[in-house]
Amino acid sequence: MPSRTPLVPSTSSLPLLLIIILYSAASHATVTACDPGDRAALLRVKAQLGDPARLSSWRASSANCCAWDPAAVVCGGGASPGSGRVTALALCSLLDVSARVPAALGDLAALEILQIVSVPGLSGPFPATFAGLTRLRDVNINGTSISGAVPASLLAGAANLSTLVIANSKLAGPIPASLSSFFPNLRYLDLSGNLLTGAIPPGLVQHGSFRFLLLSNNRLTGEIPSGYGDAGGEDGLYAIDVSRNQLSGDPSAFLFGITKATARIDLSWNALEFNMTEVEFPHHLRFLDLSHNRITGSVAKSLRDVRLEHFDVSYNQLCGEIPAGRFMAAHGAECYEHNTCLCGAPLPPCNATM
């Protein structure tokens, strides 16, 4: 049975990525007296969260907020070295919180990195004060009860935003098409695990290397826009995960191809329809899940040259002999189950009449 471990950062691994960024920023920042306005804003954030135990180092009696828990507060990084301004903030694993998103977060005007992870009791929509966070570059919000719409217009002033994660929460409504115009530098978009509806707008992540589009576990409908397959080489998507939606149509003509840079493709649990027989899959591909769709034809011979660490085409309408040789031997029978009439190793041999 092949390994099921993805090779690219997933929703669960991105918090670790941003924690590393936070520690890196802290290690290069000079701990100076913090900005009085930022200190007051942080104390308001703590109060609006209900004084959670993990923020016990945030005390009114401690004048220098830059010396508070460095895993949560970083001062003077990025565009404000040595300034004492709070440039990165992490609110993680606050399991005793039952509150709405603190409006005081919007008063941290120098903030460049915001991380809110595993705070399930944090609810409500994003407050209007977030419009003041114009220096944001990386936002990771994961595992909350935040609701309302995707805050595209609210964050429109943050023109340098490159990472936007609001995952495993309760966002609803459509994905705003304006994301593509508001955030021309966006490379990593993860809105998975919400209640989003409607179509996937084109151009959500812009051209450039190492692009991620992660929209799994929503209620999205319609077709995948062809623009996500336009660029080959390093300008192509590195990962696309639109699994567990209600998508339809045929993305094979633009999403696949030998020259694509894509390393992860997960289209599972949709209603996609295409003939797989002549599809050429990217040689860089390491994760491919097409299960639970309406794919016809035979298993593509091009897969013999792709070293996949996760492969699943089960629950489709595939038929014919499974290609043999090279990397195909790594895939077990479970990768092909519940198809129309597949045969050949690792399944039973084909009949002579096929």
XYZ file of C-alpha atoms in Angstrom:
354
model
C 0.000 0.000 0.000
C 1.476 3.376 -0.962
C 2.236 6.061 1.573
C -0.583 8.549 2.111
C 1.605 11.401 3.394
C 1.340 14.588 1.310
C 4.579 16.319 0.344
C 3.278 19.869 0.534
C 2.229 21.981 3.509
C -1.367 21.132 4.379
C -3.917 23.007 6.427
C -2.646 21.261 9.553
C 1.043 21.925 8.881
C 0.768 25.610 7.963
C 0.469 26.758 11.605
C 3.884 25.216 12.241
C 5.215 27.071 9.195
C 4.032 30.418 10.543
C 5.267 29.615 14.054
C 8.717 29.146 12.510
C 8.310 32.546 10.844
C 7.361 34.071 14.188
C 10.383 32.608 15.967
C 12.639 33.719 13.118
C 11.276 37.235 13.395
C 11.759 37.176 17.166
C 15.348 35.999 16.891
C 16.253 38.902 14.595
C 14.304 41.613 16.382
C 15.766 43.878 19.025
C 13.655 43.843 22.167
C 13.009 47.517 22.807
C 10.342 49.316 24.770
C 7.118 48.552 22.975
C 4.897 51.146 21.431
C 2.433 52.360 24.102
C -0.479 52.182 21.686
C 0.344 48.578 20.741
C 0.712 47.605 24.394
C -2.701 49.082 25.189
C -4.210 47.299 22.167
C -2.801 43.950 23.283
C -4.253 44.375 26.758
C -7.633 45.164 25.170
C -7.323 42.024 23.013
C -6.677 39.956 26.134
C -9.664 41.479 27.932
C -11.962 40.998 24.923
C -10.928 37.324 24.822
C -11.916 36.937 28.491
C -8.386 36.897 29.957
C -7.356 33.406 28.788
C -4.807 31.580 30.935
C -2.257 31.193 28.129
C -1.913 34.989 27.921
C -0.964 35.346 31.591
C 2.324 37.055 30.658
C 0.309 39.934 29.179
C 0.120 42.084 32.307
C -0.631 45.740 32.832
C 2.208 45.802 35.363
C 4.693 44.750 32.656
C 5.473 47.852 30.629
C 7.367 46.233 27.757
C 5.035 44.115 25.623
C 8.007 43.231 23.401
C 9.331 41.120 26.292
C 6.086 39.173 26.668
C 5.896 35.560 25.512
C 8.001 35.581 22.290
C 5.935 32.717 20.889
C 2.946 35.062 20.843
C 4.263 38.602 20.399
C 7.068 39.760 18.106
C 8.164 43.374 17.837
C 10.191 45.280 15.312
C 10.388 42.797 12.459
C 9.820 43.357 8.771
C 9.409 47.009 7.840
C 9.788 48.268 11.415
C 13.105 46.923 12.807
C 13.872 48.143 16.309
C 10.738 50.294 16.427
C 8.994 48.513 19.272
C 5.905 48.070 17.089
C 4.121 44.708 17.266
C 4.617 43.134 13.839
C 3.632 39.496 14.507
C 1.018 38.006 16.806
C 0.090 34.367 17.484
C -3.005 33.359 19.443
C -2.886 29.561 19.627
C -4.680 26.824 21.567
C -6.841 29.170 23.620
C -9.321 26.490 24.584
C -10.873 28.507 27.415
C -11.989 31.347 25.141
C -15.655 32.004 24.372
C -15.739 35.387 22.710
C -16.140 37.270 19.469
C -13.174 38.293 17.325
C -11.513 41.117 19.312
C -12.017 44.480 17.663
C -8.787 45.627 19.329
C -6.762 43.456 16.930
C -7.436 46.114 14.325
C -5.584 48.673 16.436
C -2.245 46.891 15.855
C -1.513 48.972 12.770
C 2.043 47.646 12.234
C 0.956 43.981 12.255
C 2.396 41.928 9.389
C 1.749 38.348 10.575
C -1.437 37.259 12.332
C -1.991 33.696 13.488
C -5.109 32.451 15.300
C -5.068 28.658 15.579
C -7.173 26.236 17.627
C -9.436 28.764 19.298
C -12.779 26.980 18.779
C -14.731 29.372 20.984
C -13.803 32.416 18.886
C -16.917 33.419 16.945
C -18.678 36.153 15.039
C -17.638 37.954 11.853
C -14.453 39.936 11.405
C -14.867 43.397 12.982
C -14.698 46.552 10.864
C -11.472 47.533 12.661
C -9.570 44.957 10.563
C -9.593 47.526 7.754
C -6.749 49.225 9.624
C -4.392 46.237 9.219
C -2.870 47.492 5.973
C 0.579 45.948 6.521
C -0.596 42.336 6.763
C 1.427 39.863 4.695
C 0.511 36.506 6.254
C -2.815 35.571 7.866
C -3.436 32.085 9.275
C -6.755 31.523 11.037
C -7.551 27.846 11.565
C -9.878 25.968 13.879
C -12.275 28.667 15.060
C -16.013 29.393 14.911
C -15.540 32.645 12.995
C -18.493 33.201 10.683
C -19.671 35.686 8.082
C -18.243 36.351 4.633
C -14.677 36.025 3.384
C -13.230 39.422 4.424
C -11.909 40.486 1.017
C -13.024 44.127 1.040
C -12.255 44.433 4.749
C -8.600 43.523 4.146
C -8.370 45.320 0.798
C -5.817 47.802 2.156
C -3.315 44.968 2.759
C -2.065 44.992 -0.829
C 1.037 42.914 0.034
C -0.935 39.977 1.444
C 0.697 36.766 0.207
C -0.822 34.125 2.527
C -4.503 34.008 3.466
C -5.725 31.050 5.497
C -9.180 31.052 7.090
C -9.811 27.334 7.423
C -11.922 24.962 9.496
C -14.218 27.736 10.609
C -17.763 28.829 9.667
C -17.375 31.270 6.792
C -20.388 31.265 4.476
C -21.495 32.758 1.188
C -19.515 32.975 -2.059
C -15.778 33.429 -2.506
C -15.400 37.082 -3.565
C -14.020 37.519 -7.082
C -12.430 40.733 -5.782
C -9.720 38.685 -4.041
C -7.817 38.626 -7.317
C -7.770 42.415 -7.646
C -7.294 43.295 -3.978
C -4.353 40.924 -3.413
C -2.085 40.781 -6.492
C 0.667 39.069 -4.476
C -1.480 36.257 -3.066
C 0.301 32.902 -3.419
C -1.292 30.736 -0.718
C -5.077 30.661 -0.286
C -6.724 28.163 2.061
C -10.457 28.507 2.711
C -11.033 24.795 3.317
C -13.439 23.437 5.899
C -16.034 26.193 5.769
C -19.596 26.594 4.436
C -18.764 28.456 1.232
C -21.123 28.232 -1.745
C -21.187 29.288 -5.387
C -18.509 29.063 -8.058
C -14.720 29.259 -7.773
C -13.679 32.676 -9.150
C -10.696 32.812 -11.526
C -7.356 34.292 -10.518
C -7.566 33.787 -6.750
C -3.844 33.001 -6.561
C -1.587 34.960 -8.871
C 1.194 33.865 -11.207
C 4.482 32.983 -9.543
C 6.199 29.946 -8.136
C 4.900 27.851 -5.228
C 1.176 28.664 -5.467
C -1.461 26.869 -3.380
C -5.253 26.826 -3.884
C -6.967 24.883 -1.079
C -10.782 24.981 -1.046
C -11.746 21.514 0.155
C -14.732 20.650 2.350
C -17.088 23.411 1.270
C -20.271 23.519 -0.837
C -18.815 24.959 -4.022
C -20.498 24.302 -7.357
C -19.816 24.841 -11.054
C -16.584 24.193 -12.939
C -12.939 24.777 -12.033
C -11.872 27.893 -14.001
C -9.481 27.057 -16.827
C -7.112 29.839 -15.782
C -5.696 27.657 -13.004
C -4.027 25.524 -15.635
C -2.796 28.257 -17.983
C 0.769 28.540 -16.756
C 3.288 25.730 -16.933
C 6.715 25.415 -15.330
C 7.361 27.312 -12.111
C 4.411 29.651 -12.723
C 1.890 26.831 -12.421
C -0.021 25.756 -9.349
C 2.031 23.747 -6.872
C -1.059 22.361 -5.146
C -4.783 22.364 -5.796
C -7.246 20.749 -3.390
C -10.936 21.236 -4.178
C -12.047 17.902 -2.743
C -15.427 17.336 -1.077
C -17.410 19.966 -2.927
C -20.068 19.715 -5.625
C -17.955 20.641 -8.651
C -18.738 19.457 -12.176
C -17.284 19.666 -15.678
C -14.051 18.517 -17.301
C -10.810 20.083 -15.961
C -8.507 17.584 -17.690
C -7.726 19.720 -20.746
C -6.073 22.497 -18.719
C -5.256 21.145 -15.255
C -3.026 18.250 -16.308
C 0.066 18.114 -18.526
C 3.654 16.875 -18.397
C 5.094 20.390 -18.096
C 2.963 21.458 -15.129
C 4.736 22.141 -11.832
C 1.860 20.702 -9.808
C 2.913 18.386 -6.965
C -0.502 17.813 -5.374
C -3.910 17.417 -7.036
C -6.963 16.428 -5.002
C -10.256 16.537 -6.913
C -11.950 13.756 -4.957
C -15.609 13.650 -3.888
C -17.045 15.841 -6.642
C -19.034 15.196 -9.845
C -16.243 15.745 -12.382
C -16.513 13.954 -15.730
C -13.718 13.275 -18.219
C -12.046 10.461 -20.114
C -8.775 9.591 -18.407
C -7.294 7.390 -21.163
C -5.034 9.933 -22.886
C -4.449 12.304 -19.953
C -0.786 13.193 -19.394
C -0.015 13.815 -15.747
C 2.765 16.122 -14.472
C 6.074 14.370 -13.826
C 6.441 16.457 -10.648
C 3.171 15.085 -9.259
C 3.416 13.281 -5.906
C -0.205 13.268 -4.692
C -3.179 12.433 -6.945
C -6.699 11.747 -5.682
C -9.469 11.544 -8.291
C -11.708 9.202 -6.306
C -15.493 9.533 -6.032
C -16.117 11.259 -9.362
C -17.542 10.197 -12.755
C -14.293 9.597 -14.620
C -14.453 7.229 -17.597
C -11.997 5.520 -19.968
C -8.982 3.564 -18.800
C -6.195 4.317 -16.332
C -3.778 6.662 -18.134
C -0.524 5.075 -19.289
C 1.304 8.314 -18.481
C 1.050 7.399 -14.781
C 3.766 4.791 -15.270
C 6.309 7.631 -15.294
C 4.991 9.471 -12.225
C 6.383 8.607 -8.785
C 3.173 9.054 -6.777
C 3.215 8.707 -3.012
C -0.581 8.907 -2.836
C -2.796 7.613 -5.652
C -6.552 6.974 -5.663
C -8.961 6.599 -8.591
C -11.525 4.493 -6.737
C -15.284 4.992 -7.099
C -15.289 6.066 -10.747
C -16.351 4.452 -14.045
C -12.943 3.299 -15.297
C -12.563 0.153 -17.374
C -9.826 -1.886 -19.059
C -6.386 -3.159 -18.145
C -4.336 -1.247 -15.595
C -0.970 -0.178 -17.071
C 2.001 -2.143 -15.753
C 5.640 -1.300 -15.178
C 7.785 1.391 -13.596
C 5.982 3.180 -10.740
C 2.610 1.435 -11.140
C 3.725 -1.426 -8.895
C 3.543 0.874 -5.859
C -0.257 1.139 -6.024
C -2.406 -1.428 -4.227
C -5.834 -2.763 -5.133
C -7.588 -0.262 -2.843
C -6.518 2.541 -5.186
C -8.781 1.119 -7.923
C -11.775 -0.305 -6.063
C -15.388 0.294 -7.126
C -14.833 0.994 -10.815
C -16.756 -0.444 -13.764
C -14.422 -3.113 -15.111
C -10.752 -2.558 -14.300
C -8.480 -5.590 -14.418
C -4.821 -6.535 -14.291
C -2.363 -6.299 -11.420
C -2.983 -5.562 -8.603
C -6.568 -6.599 -9.504
C -7.469 -9.993 -10.979
C -6.172 -10.723 -14.515
C -8.145 -9.511 -17.519
C -10.239 -11.965 -19.498
C -8.797 -12.955 -22.826
C -11.827 -11.442 -24.551
C -11.251 -7.920 -23.194
